[in-house]
Amino acid sequence: MTTIELKSITKVYDGHTVLDIDHYKFDQGKIYALVGPNGSGKTTLFRILALLEQPTTGIITIDGNNVTAFDSHTTRKKIVLVHQEPLMFDTSVRKNVAMGLSYRGVTKKEATERIRKSLELVGMSNFLKRHARHLSGGETKRVAIARGLALSPEIILLDEPTANVDEKNIAMIEDVITSLKQSNNTTVIFSTHNIKQAYHLSDEVLTLMHGKPRTEPVRNFFSGRGEMAENEPVFNTGGIKIKLPAFNDQVRYISIDPREIIISKKRITSSARNQFLGKIVELKMNGEIIGLSVDAGEVFHVDVTRRSFFEMKLNIGKQVFVAFKASSVVLY
Amino acid sequence: MDYLVNGLKQALILIFSFDREVYEIVGLSLFCSSIATLISSIAGIPSGYLIGTKSFRGKGLLVTLFNTLMSLPTVVVGLFCYSFLSHRGPLGFIHLLFTPWAIIIGEVILAYPIVTSLSISVTQGIDPKIKETSLTLGASPFQSIRSVLFEGRIGYLATIVAGFGRVVAEVGAAMMLGGNIKGLTRTIPTAIALETSKGEFAFGLSLGIILLSLSFAVNIFLYKLRGRGKK
């Protein structure tokens, strides 16, 4: 059993804490998805897990043994990190995949077999002799994954394996992640901005917000793109345009914490730049908190207290305004 | 014009008749330059790699120093080494002055800063992710350095060629440290200087053609390698 445990891990850059995980355990053979907005600490966590960086405080254990970035490379051989933008060595696809195997002293015969199998798994068998620097972005990611898989690591870390990849390649990479679970006991930890993909592929989702794990799932998660509308930066979900604090054309997903949303029966004058008229379509009683689903072009999940709910005489079918600040929108 | 044409004719005769003296000089030149380039490269490329990858106090100053030493005047190097190797100098007891090894010492001093300085630039131009990628694939520290050197192989090769180019054509240090002794320390450039001053224009010209051909061959070799590297 290969289990990685993080205990009281923090990482501080220039006095700024970018990662703060009290305790987290990755069990062998499971698939973990790491989600969170840009700058939430995903890549830092990957670098620490890959033993490329030492945390400022705390310890990492593999099967109960403390490991550090200063350990010999034999410890690092258990873990493979596939970067978000993988770099290919200036040689053929075959030699790229063979590189890690040569570091491990794998025999030529076995290496040939492992290269063949791993490239076959990612659908890149025909690219064996191609120069690795002449591949497209999606092909490069697939070869980088094959390069990692050929090593049969105990843990494989995939930093946004489907970012900036076309639909066809996304489907293929998703299949590879799923197949890993069936074929061997590799622990897979991958990061993604796509919450649906995270829940679909993984056994467990770890959400990071400002470097800290969040226990509750991300809600009010919308996909779309950032653009300018009437001289204002917005996020266009296709259904509605949500106002953002600043223009960002890189953003593909956003989320809004249900606790940041205000419900009102009339349009209110406030600092909330976003206000949408919608209809309550679902109610969920949860003790003193009542979860409302409001369809306002997109379905918003809002938490209100039982008292507010009854005082405002809310019910399914009632029209309400949902309001929230542009600064409450978390960008991914 | 006849003077030039006749000189060229005689030069070609000397080359293709495999004149013993001409080829002795070429052999010695190649020997000294190759050994000096080899030593400079063995020392210079690791120095360049270390300076290029490490951060330390005074790094900028060191880089500037190496850049300055690239244009070290050959006669100054000759003079400096002469003062050490002459019988009255501190290293006079090893009796190296006026031997090919004295030339090699001078040439190493000339080529080492070039190889080092250019290697620093080559190393700094290599994506740091190369080293990191090899580490994530389980490379040992040595293997990760090897992957960086592989990435910059064409650049490092060019630094070696530049070092070779510097020493194969230099006159000052070879003249002062070798003494231009016939059959012992006469290199192509010193021979050209001497033969031309003696009026042996054809002999000088033949050596000049060989020197140019050597440079051309080395550059063709580098060009071919570059082409292969890009494939």
Coordinates of C-alpha atoms in Angstrom, one line a residue:
Chain A
M1 CA 0.0 0.0 0.0
T2 CA 1.4 3.3 -1.0
T3 CA -0.2 6.1 0.9
I4 CA 0.9 9.7 0.9
E5 CA 0.1 11.8 3.8
L6 CA 0.5 15.6 4.2
K7 CA 0.8 16.8 7.7
S8 CA 0.6 20.5 8.6
I9 CA 2.0 21.5 5.2
T10 CA 2.5 25.2 4.5
K11 CA 4.4 26.9 1.7
V12 CA 5.3 30.6 2.1
Y13 CA 6.7 32.7 -0.8
D14 CA 7.8 36.2 0.1
G15 CA 5.8 36.2 3.3
H16 CA 2.7 35.1 1.5
T17 CA 1.2 31.7 2.4
V18 CA 0.2 30.0 -0.8
L19 CA -0.5 26.5 0.7
D20 CA -1.8 25.6 4.1
I21 CA -3.0 22.0 4.4
D22 CA -3.5 20.7 7.9
H23 CA -3.9 17.0 7.0
Y24 CA -4.7 15.1 3.9
K25 CA -4.2 11.5 2.8
F26 CA -4.0 10.1 -0.7
D27 CA -4.6 6.3 -0.7
Q28 CA -3.1 3.9 -3.2
G29 CA -5.0 3.1 -6.4
K30 CA -7.4 6.0 -6.0
I31 CA -8.0 8.8 -8.4
Y32 CA -8.0 12.3 -6.9
A33 CA -9.0 15.5 -8.6
L34 CA -7.6 18.8 -7.4
V35 CA -9.8 21.8 -8.2
G36 CA -9.5 25.4 -7.3
P37 CA -9.2 28.8 -9.0
N38 CA -5.9 30.0 -10.4
G39 CA -3.4 30.8 -7.7
S40 CA -5.2 28.5 -5.2
G41 CA -2.0 26.5 -4.7
K42 CA -2.6 23.5 -7.0
T43 CA 0.7 23.6 -8.8
T44 CA 2.6 24.3 -5.6
L45 CA 1.0 21.2 -4.0
F46 CA 2.1 19.2 -7.1
R47 CA 5.6 20.5 -6.8
I48 CA 5.7 19.6 -3.2
L49 CA 4.2 16.1 -3.8
A50 CA 6.7 15.6 -6.6
L51 CA 9.5 16.4 -4.1
L52 CA 10.7 19.2 -6.3
E53 CA 10.1 21.8 -3.6
Q54 CA 10.3 21.5 0.2
P55 CA 7.3 22.8 2.1
T56 CA 8.1 25.7 4.5
T57 CA 6.7 23.7 7.4
G58 CA 5.1 20.3 7.8
I59 CA 6.0 16.8 6.6
I60 CA 5.1 14.4 3.8
T61 CA 5.1 10.7 4.4
I62 CA 5.0 7.9 1.9
D63 CA 3.9 4.7 3.7
G64 CA 4.6 6.3 7.0
N65 CA 8.2 7.3 6.1
N66 CA 9.1 11.0 6.0
V67 CA 10.2 12.2 2.6
T68 CA 11.7 15.5 1.6
A69 CA 12.9 17.3 -1.6
F70 CA 16.4 16.7 -0.3
D71 CA 16.0 12.9 -0.4
S72 CA 18.0 10.9 -3.0
H73 CA 16.4 10.5 -6.4
T74 CA 15.4 6.9 -5.5
T75 CA 12.5 8.3 -3.5
R76 CA 11.5 10.6 -6.3
K77 CA 11.3 7.6 -8.6
K78 CA 8.1 6.5 -7.0
I79 CA 6.4 9.7 -8.2
V80 CA 6.0 11.2 -11.7
L81 CA 4.8 14.7 -12.4
V82 CA 3.4 15.6 -15.8
H83 CA 3.6 19.4 -16.0
Q84 CA 0.7 21.6 -17.2
E85 CA 2.9 22.5 -20.2
P86 CA 5.1 19.5 -20.5
L87 CA 8.5 19.9 -22.1
M88 CA 9.8 17.4 -24.6
F89 CA 13.4 16.6 -24.9
D90 CA 15.0 17.6 -28.2
T91 CA 14.7 14.2 -29.7
S92 CA 12.1 11.6 -31.0
V93 CA 8.9 10.6 -29.2
R94 CA 10.4 7.1 -28.6
K95 CA 13.6 8.5 -27.0
N96 CA 11.5 10.9 -24.8
V97 CA 9.5 8.0 -23.5
A98 CA 12.7 6.0 -23.1
M99 CA 14.4 8.7 -21.0
G100 CA 12.9 7.8 -17.6
L101 CA 13.4 4.1 -18.3
S102 CA 17.1 4.6 -19.0
Y103 CA 17.4 6.5 -15.6
R104 CA 16.0 3.3 -14.0
G105 CA 18.3 1.0 -15.9
V106 CA 15.5 -0.9 -17.5
T107 CA 16.7 -3.4 -20.1
K108 CA 16.4 -2.5 -23.8
K109 CA 13.9 -5.3 -24.4
E110 CA 11.7 -4.4 -21.5
A111 CA 12.0 -0.7 -22.4
T112 CA 10.8 -1.3 -26.0
E113 CA 7.8 -3.2 -24.7
R114 CA 6.9 -0.5 -22.1
I115 CA 7.3 2.3 -24.6
R116 CA 5.0 0.5 -27.0
K117 CA 2.3 -0.2 -24.3
S118 CA 2.3 3.3 -22.9
L119 CA 2.1 5.0 -26.3
E120 CA -0.6 2.6 -27.3
L121 CA -2.6 3.6 -24.2
V122 CA -2.5 7.3 -25.1
G123 CA -3.2 6.5 -28.8
M124 CA 0.2 7.7 -30.0
S125 CA 1.7 4.5 -31.3
N126 CA 2.2 5.9 -34.8
F127 CA 4.2 8.8 -33.5
L128 CA 7.1 6.7 -32.3
K129 CA 9.7 8.1 -34.7
R130 CA 8.3 11.7 -34.9
H131 CA 10.4 14.5 -33.4
A132 CA 8.8 15.3 -30.0
R133 CA 9.0 19.0 -30.5
H134 CA 6.9 18.9 -33.7
L135 CA 3.8 17.7 -31.9
S136 CA 0.6 19.7 -31.2
G137 CA -0.3 20.7 -27.7
G138 CA -2.7 17.8 -27.2
E139 CA -0.2 15.3 -28.7
T140 CA 2.6 16.6 -26.5
K141 CA 0.4 16.1 -23.4
R142 CA -0.4 12.6 -24.4
V143 CA 3.2 11.7 -25.0
A144 CA 4.1 13.3 -21.7
I145 CA 1.5 11.1 -20.0
A146 CA 2.9 8.1 -21.8
R147 CA 6.4 9.1 -20.7
G148 CA 5.2 9.0 -17.1
L149 CA 3.1 5.9 -17.4
A150 CA 6.0 3.9 -19.0
L151 CA 7.8 4.2 -15.6
S152 CA 4.9 2.4 -13.8
P153 CA 5.0 4.9 -11.0
E154 CA 3.2 4.4 -7.7
I155 CA 1.9 7.9 -7.9
I156 CA 1.3 10.0 -11.1
L157 CA 0.6 13.7 -10.8
L158 CA -1.1 15.3 -13.8
D159 CA -1.1 19.1 -13.6
E160 CA -4.2 20.2 -15.7
P161 CA -3.8 17.4 -18.3
T162 CA -6.8 18.7 -20.3
A163 CA -6.1 22.4 -20.2
N164 CA -5.6 24.0 -23.7
V165 CA -6.4 20.7 -25.3
D166 CA -9.0 20.1 -28.0
E167 CA -12.1 18.0 -27.4
K168 CA -10.8 14.9 -29.1
N169 CA -7.6 14.9 -27.0
I170 CA -9.6 15.7 -23.8
A171 CA -11.7 12.5 -24.3
M172 CA -8.6 10.5 -24.9
I173 CA -6.8 11.8 -21.8
E174 CA -9.9 11.2 -19.7
D175 CA -10.0 7.6 -20.9
V176 CA -6.4 7.2 -19.9
I177 CA -7.1 8.4 -16.4
T178 CA -10.0 6.1 -16.0
S179 CA -8.1 3.1 -17.5
L180 CA -5.3 3.6 -15.0
K181 CA -7.6 2.7 -12.2
Q182 CA -8.7 -0.5 -13.9
S183 CA -5.3 -1.6 -15.1
N184 CA -3.0 -1.1 -12.1
N185 CA -2.7 0.3 -8.7
T186 CA -1.3 3.7 -9.6
T187 CA -2.6 6.6 -7.5
V188 CA -3.6 9.4 -9.8
I189 CA -3.8 13.0 -8.7
F190 CA -4.9 15.4 -11.4
S191 CA -5.8 19.1 -11.3
T192 CA -8.6 20.6 -13.4
H193 CA -10.7 23.7 -13.7
N194 CA -13.6 21.5 -14.9
I195 CA -15.6 20.6 -11.8
K196 CA -17.8 18.2 -13.8
Q197 CA -14.7 16.4 -15.1
A198 CA -13.3 16.3 -11.5
Y199 CA -16.4 14.6 -10.1
H200 CA -16.8 12.4 -13.1
L201 CA -13.3 10.9 -13.2
S202 CA -12.2 10.9 -9.6
D203 CA -12.9 9.0 -6.4
E204 CA -12.3 12.1 -4.3
V205 CA -12.2 15.8 -5.1
L206 CA -9.9 18.1 -3.1
T207 CA -10.9 21.7 -3.5
L208 CA -8.3 24.3 -2.8
M209 CA -9.2 27.9 -2.0
H210 CA -6.4 30.3 -1.2
G211 CA -4.2 27.3 -0.5
K212 CA -6.5 25.7 1.9
P213 CA -8.7 22.6 1.4
R214 CA -12.4 23.2 1.3
T215 CA -14.6 20.5 2.6
E216 CA -17.9 21.6 1.0
P217 CA -18.3 21.1 -2.8
V218 CA -18.0 24.0 -5.2
R219 CA -21.5 25.4 -6.0
N220 CA -22.8 27.9 -8.5
F221 CA -20.2 26.7 -10.9
F222 CA -20.6 28.0 -14.4
S223 CA -18.6 27.6 -17.6
G224 CA -18.3 30.2 -20.3
R225 CA -15.8 33.0 -21.2
G226 CA -14.7 36.4 -20.1
E227 CA -15.5 39.3 -22.4
M228 CA -16.5 43.0 -22.5
A229 CA -20.2 43.9 -22.7
E230 CA -21.2 47.5 -22.7
N231 CA -17.8 48.6 -21.6
E232 CA -17.9 46.3 -18.6
P233 CA -16.0 43.1 -17.9
V234 CA -18.4 40.2 -17.8
F235 CA -18.4 36.4 -17.8
N236 CA -20.8 35.1 -20.4
T237 CA -22.2 31.8 -19.5
G238 CA -24.3 31.7 -22.7
G239 CA -27.4 32.3 -20.6
I240 CA -26.5 35.4 -18.6
K241 CA -23.6 37.9 -18.3
I242 CA -22.1 38.0 -14.8
K243 CA -20.2 41.2 -14.0
L244 CA -16.5 40.7 -13.0
P245 CA -14.2 43.1 -11.1
A246 CA -11.8 43.2 -14.1
F247 CA -11.5 42.0 -17.6
N248 CA -10.1 38.5 -18.0
D249 CA -10.2 36.6 -21.3
Q250 CA -8.4 33.5 -19.9
V251 CA -11.2 32.6 -17.5
R252 CA -13.3 29.6 -18.5
Y253 CA -15.1 28.7 -15.3
I254 CA -16.4 30.7 -12.3
S255 CA -18.1 29.9 -9.0
I256 CA -20.1 32.0 -6.5
D257 CA -20.3 30.9 -2.9
P258 CA -24.0 30.5 -2.0
R259 CA -23.3 32.4 1.2
E260 CA -22.3 35.5 -0.8
I261 CA -25.7 35.7 -2.6
I262 CA -28.5 37.9 -1.3
I263 CA -32.1 37.1 -2.1
S264 CA -34.6 40.0 -2.4
K265 CA -38.2 40.4 -3.6
K266 CA -37.5 43.8 -5.2
R267 CA -34.5 45.1 -7.1
I268 CA -32.2 46.6 -4.5
T269 CA -29.7 49.5 -4.6
S270 CA -26.5 48.2 -3.2
S271 CA -22.8 47.6 -4.0
A272 CA -23.8 44.2 -5.6
R273 CA -23.0 44.7 -9.3
N274 CA -24.8 41.5 -10.2
Q275 CA -28.6 41.3 -9.9
F276 CA -30.8 38.8 -11.8
L277 CA -34.5 38.2 -11.7
G278 CA -35.4 34.5 -11.4
K279 CA -37.8 32.0 -10.1
I280 CA -37.4 29.6 -7.2
V281 CA -37.4 26.1 -8.7
E282 CA -36.3 23.9 -5.8
L283 CA -36.1 23.9 -2.0
K284 CA -33.9 21.9 0.3
M285 CA -34.4 22.0 4.0
N286 CA -31.3 21.5 6.0
G287 CA -31.9 22.4 9.6
E288 CA -31.9 26.1 10.1
I289 CA -30.6 26.7 6.6
I290 CA -32.8 26.3 3.5
G291 CA -31.2 25.8 0.2
L292 CA -33.0 27.5 -2.7
S293 CA -32.4 26.9 -6.4
V294 CA -33.3 30.0 -8.3
D295 CA -33.5 29.9 -12.1
A296 CA -32.3 33.2 -13.4
G297 CA -31.0 32.2 -16.8
E298 CA -28.6 29.9 -14.9
V299 CA -29.6 28.1 -11.8
F300 CA -28.2 29.7 -8.6
H301 CA -28.0 27.8 -5.3
V302 CA -28.6 30.2 -2.4
D303 CA -28.6 29.5 1.3
V304 CA -31.1 31.4 3.5
T305 CA -32.1 31.0 7.1
R306 CA -35.4 29.5 7.9
R307 CA -36.4 32.8 9.5
S308 CA -35.7 34.8 6.3
F309 CA -37.4 32.2 4.2
F310 CA -40.7 32.5 6.2
E311 CA -40.5 36.3 6.7
M312 CA -40.1 36.8 3.0
K313 CA -42.8 34.3 2.2
L314 CA -40.6 32.4 -0.2
N315 CA -41.8 29.3 -2.0
I316 CA -41.4 27.4 -5.2
G317 CA -42.5 29.5 -8.2
K318 CA -42.0 32.8 -6.5
Q319 CA -40.0 35.5 -8.4
V320 CA -36.9 36.8 -6.6
F321 CA -33.8 38.8 -7.3
V322 CA -30.4 37.1 -6.7
A323 CA -27.7 39.7 -6.0
F324 CA -23.9 39.4 -5.4
K325 CA -20.8 41.5 -5.7
A326 CA -18.6 41.2 -8.8
S327 CA -15.7 40.5 -6.3
S328 CA -17.5 37.4 -5.0
V329 CA -17.1 35.7 -8.3
V330 CA -14.2 33.2 -8.1
L331 CA -12.4 32.8 -11.4
Y332 CA -10.9 29.5 -12.7
Chain B
M1 CA 49.3 39.7 -60.5
D2 CA 51.7 37.1 -61.8
Y3 CA 53.3 37.1 -58.4
L4 CA 50.0 36.2 -56.8
V5 CA 49.1 33.5 -59.4
N6 CA 52.6 32.0 -59.3
G7 CA 52.4 31.9 -55.5
L8 CA 49.1 30.2 -55.6
K9 CA 50.4 27.6 -58.1
Q10 CA 53.4 26.8 -56.0
A11 CA 51.2 26.7 -52.9
L12 CA 49.0 24.1 -54.5
I13 CA 52.0 22.1 -55.7
L14 CA 53.3 22.1 -52.1
I15 CA 50.0 20.9 -50.7
F16 CA 49.3 18.2 -53.2
S17 CA 52.9 17.0 -53.4
F18 CA 52.5 16.4 -49.6
D19 CA 55.5 18.5 -48.8
R20 CA 57.0 17.0 -45.6
E21 CA 57.7 20.4 -44.0
V22 CA 54.3 21.8 -44.7
Y23 CA 52.5 18.8 -43.2
E24 CA 54.9 18.7 -40.1
I25 CA 53.8 22.3 -39.4
V26 CA 50.1 21.4 -39.9
G27 CA 50.4 18.3 -37.7
L28 CA 52.0 20.3 -34.9
S29 CA 49.4 23.1 -35.2
L30 CA 46.6 20.5 -35.0
F31 CA 48.2 18.7 -32.1
C32 CA 48.7 21.9 -30.0
S33 CA 45.3 23.4 -30.9
S34 CA 43.4 20.1 -30.3
I35 CA 45.0 19.4 -26.9
A36 CA 44.5 23.0 -25.9
T37 CA 40.8 23.0 -27.0
L38 CA 40.2 19.7 -25.3
I39 CA 41.6 20.9 -22.0
S40 CA 39.7 24.2 -22.3
S41 CA 36.5 22.4 -23.0
I42 CA 36.9 19.9 -20.2
A43 CA 37.4 22.9 -17.8
G44 CA 35.3 25.5 -19.6
I45 CA 32.0 23.8 -20.2
P46 CA 31.5 22.6 -16.5
S47 CA 32.6 26.1 -15.4
G48 CA 30.1 27.7 -17.8
Y49 CA 27.4 25.3 -16.6
L50 CA 28.0 26.0 -12.9
I51 CA 28.2 29.8 -13.4
G52 CA 25.1 29.7 -15.6
T53 CA 23.0 27.6 -13.3
K54 CA 24.0 28.8 -9.8
S55 CA 23.3 32.0 -8.0
F56 CA 26.0 33.5 -5.9
R57 CA 27.5 36.8 -4.9
G58 CA 29.8 38.3 -7.5
K59 CA 28.3 36.3 -10.3
G60 CA 27.8 39.3 -12.5
L61 CA 31.4 40.4 -11.9
L62 CA 32.7 36.9 -12.8
V63 CA 30.7 36.8 -16.0
T64 CA 32.1 40.2 -17.0
L65 CA 35.6 39.1 -16.2
F66 CA 35.2 36.1 -18.5
N67 CA 33.7 38.2 -21.2
T68 CA 36.7 40.6 -20.9
L69 CA 39.2 37.7 -21.0
M70 CA 37.7 36.6 -24.3
S71 CA 39.5 39.4 -26.0
L72 CA 42.8 38.8 -24.1
P73 CA 45.7 39.9 -26.4
T74 CA 47.7 36.8 -27.5
V75 CA 51.0 38.5 -27.0
V76 CA 50.1 39.5 -23.4
V77 CA 49.3 35.8 -22.7
G78 CA 52.6 34.9 -24.4
L79 CA 54.5 37.5 -22.2
F80 CA 52.7 36.3 -19.1
C81 CA 53.5 32.6 -19.6
Y82 CA 57.0 33.4 -20.8
S83 CA 57.7 35.2 -17.5
F84 CA 56.6 32.1 -15.6
L85 CA 58.2 29.4 -17.9
S86 CA 61.5 31.1 -18.6
H87 CA 64.6 29.8 -16.9
R88 CA 64.5 32.7 -14.4
G89 CA 60.7 32.4 -13.9
P90 CA 59.1 30.5 -11.0
L91 CA 58.2 27.5 -13.3
G92 CA 61.5 27.5 -15.2
F93 CA 62.6 24.3 -13.5
I94 CA 60.1 22.3 -15.5
H95 CA 61.8 23.3 -18.8
L96 CA 58.7 23.7 -20.9
L97 CA 59.6 26.9 -22.6
F98 CA 60.1 26.5 -26.4
T99 CA 58.3 23.2 -26.4
P100 CA 54.8 22.4 -27.9
W101 CA 53.5 22.1 -24.3
A102 CA 54.4 25.8 -23.6
I103 CA 52.3 26.6 -26.7
I104 CA 49.5 24.5 -25.4
I105 CA 49.5 26.3 -22.0
G106 CA 49.3 29.6 -23.7
E107 CA 46.5 28.4 -25.9
V108 CA 44.5 27.0 -23.0
I109 CA 44.7 30.4 -21.3
L110 CA 43.3 31.9 -24.5
A111 CA 40.6 29.4 -25.2
Y112 CA 39.3 28.7 -21.7
P113 CA 37.6 32.1 -21.2
I114 CA 36.0 31.8 -24.6
V115 CA 34.6 28.3 -23.9
T116 CA 33.5 29.3 -20.4
S117 CA 31.9 32.6 -21.4
L118 CA 30.0 31.1 -24.3
S119 CA 29.0 28.1 -22.2
I120 CA 27.5 30.4 -19.6
S121 CA 25.3 32.0 -22.3
V122 CA 24.4 28.5 -23.8
T123 CA 23.5 27.2 -20.3
Q124 CA 21.4 30.3 -19.4
G125 CA 19.5 29.9 -22.7
I126 CA 18.4 26.4 -21.8
D127 CA 14.9 26.1 -20.4
P128 CA 15.2 25.3 -16.6
K129 CA 12.2 22.9 -17.1
I130 CA 14.6 20.4 -18.9
K131 CA 16.4 19.7 -15.6
E132 CA 13.1 19.6 -13.7
T133 CA 11.5 17.3 -16.2
S134 CA 14.4 14.9 -16.0
L135 CA 14.2 15.0 -12.2
T136 CA 10.5 14.2 -12.2
L137 CA 11.3 11.2 -14.4
G138 CA 13.7 9.9 -11.7
A139 CA 17.0 11.2 -12.9
S140 CA 20.0 11.4 -10.5
P141 CA 21.6 14.8 -10.2
F142 CA 24.3 13.7 -12.7
Q143 CA 21.7 12.4 -15.2
S144 CA 19.7 15.6 -14.9
I145 CA 22.9 17.6 -15.8
R146 CA 23.5 15.3 -18.7
S147 CA 20.0 16.0 -20.0
V148 CA 20.7 19.8 -19.8
L149 CA 24.0 19.3 -21.7
F150 CA 22.2 17.2 -24.3
E151 CA 19.7 20.0 -24.8
G152 CA 22.5 22.5 -25.4
R153 CA 24.7 20.2 -27.3
I154 CA 24.8 22.2 -30.5
G155 CA 25.6 25.4 -28.5
Y156 CA 28.3 23.7 -26.4
L157 CA 29.8 22.3 -29.6
A158 CA 29.8 25.8 -31.1
T159 CA 31.8 27.0 -28.0
I160 CA 34.3 24.3 -28.6
V161 CA 34.6 25.3 -32.2
A162 CA 35.0 29.0 -31.2
G163 CA 37.8 28.0 -28.8
F164 CA 39.5 26.0 -31.5
G165 CA 39.2 28.8 -33.9
R166 CA 40.8 31.2 -31.4
V167 CA 43.9 29.0 -30.9
V168 CA 44.5 27.5 -34.3
A169 CA 45.1 30.9 -35.8
E170 CA 46.9 32.7 -33.0
V171 CA 50.5 33.9 -33.5
G172 CA 51.6 35.8 -30.4
A173 CA 51.6 33.2 -27.7
A174 CA 52.9 30.4 -30.1
M175 CA 55.7 32.6 -31.3
M176 CA 56.8 33.7 -27.8
L177 CA 56.3 30.4 -26.0
G178 CA 57.3 28.0 -28.8
G179 CA 60.0 30.1 -30.3
N180 CA 59.1 29.1 -33.8
I181 CA 61.7 26.3 -33.9
K182 CA 61.7 24.4 -37.2
G183 CA 60.4 20.9 -36.8
L184 CA 59.7 21.4 -33.1
T185 CA 57.4 24.4 -32.4
R186 CA 56.6 25.9 -35.7
T187 CA 52.9 26.2 -36.1
I188 CA 50.9 27.3 -39.2
P189 CA 50.5 31.0 -38.1
T190 CA 54.1 31.4 -36.9
A191 CA 55.4 29.7 -40.1
I192 CA 53.2 32.0 -42.3
A193 CA 54.6 35.1 -40.5
L194 CA 58.2 33.8 -40.8
E195 CA 58.0 32.6 -44.4
T196 CA 56.3 35.7 -45.7
S197 CA 58.9 37.9 -44.1
K198 CA 61.6 35.7 -45.7
G199 CA 59.9 36.2 -49.1
E200 CA 58.8 32.6 -49.3
F201 CA 55.3 33.8 -50.4
A202 CA 54.2 30.4 -51.9
F203 CA 55.1 28.5 -48.7
G204 CA 53.2 31.0 -46.6
L205 CA 50.3 30.9 -49.0
S206 CA 50.1 27.1 -49.0
L207 CA 49.9 27.2 -45.2
G208 CA 47.3 29.9 -45.3
I209 CA 45.1 27.8 -47.7
I210 CA 45.4 24.9 -45.4
L211 CA 44.5 27.0 -42.3
L212 CA 41.4 28.4 -44.1
S213 CA 40.5 24.9 -45.3
L214 CA 40.7 23.6 -41.7
S215 CA 38.4 26.4 -40.4
F216 CA 36.1 25.7 -43.3
A217 CA 36.0 21.9 -42.5
V218 CA 35.3 22.6 -38.9
N219 CA 32.4 24.9 -39.7
I220 CA 31.0 22.5 -42.2
F221 CA 31.1 19.8 -39.6
L222 CA 29.2 22.1 -37.1
Y223 CA 26.7 23.1 -39.8
K224 CA 26.0 19.4 -40.5
L225 CA 25.5 18.7 -36.8
R226 CA 23.2 21.6 -36.5
G227 CA 21.1 20.3 -39.3
R228 CA 20.9 16.9 -37.7
G229 CA 20.0 18.4 -34.3
K230 CA 17.1 20.3 -35.9
K231 CA 15.6 17.1 -37.5

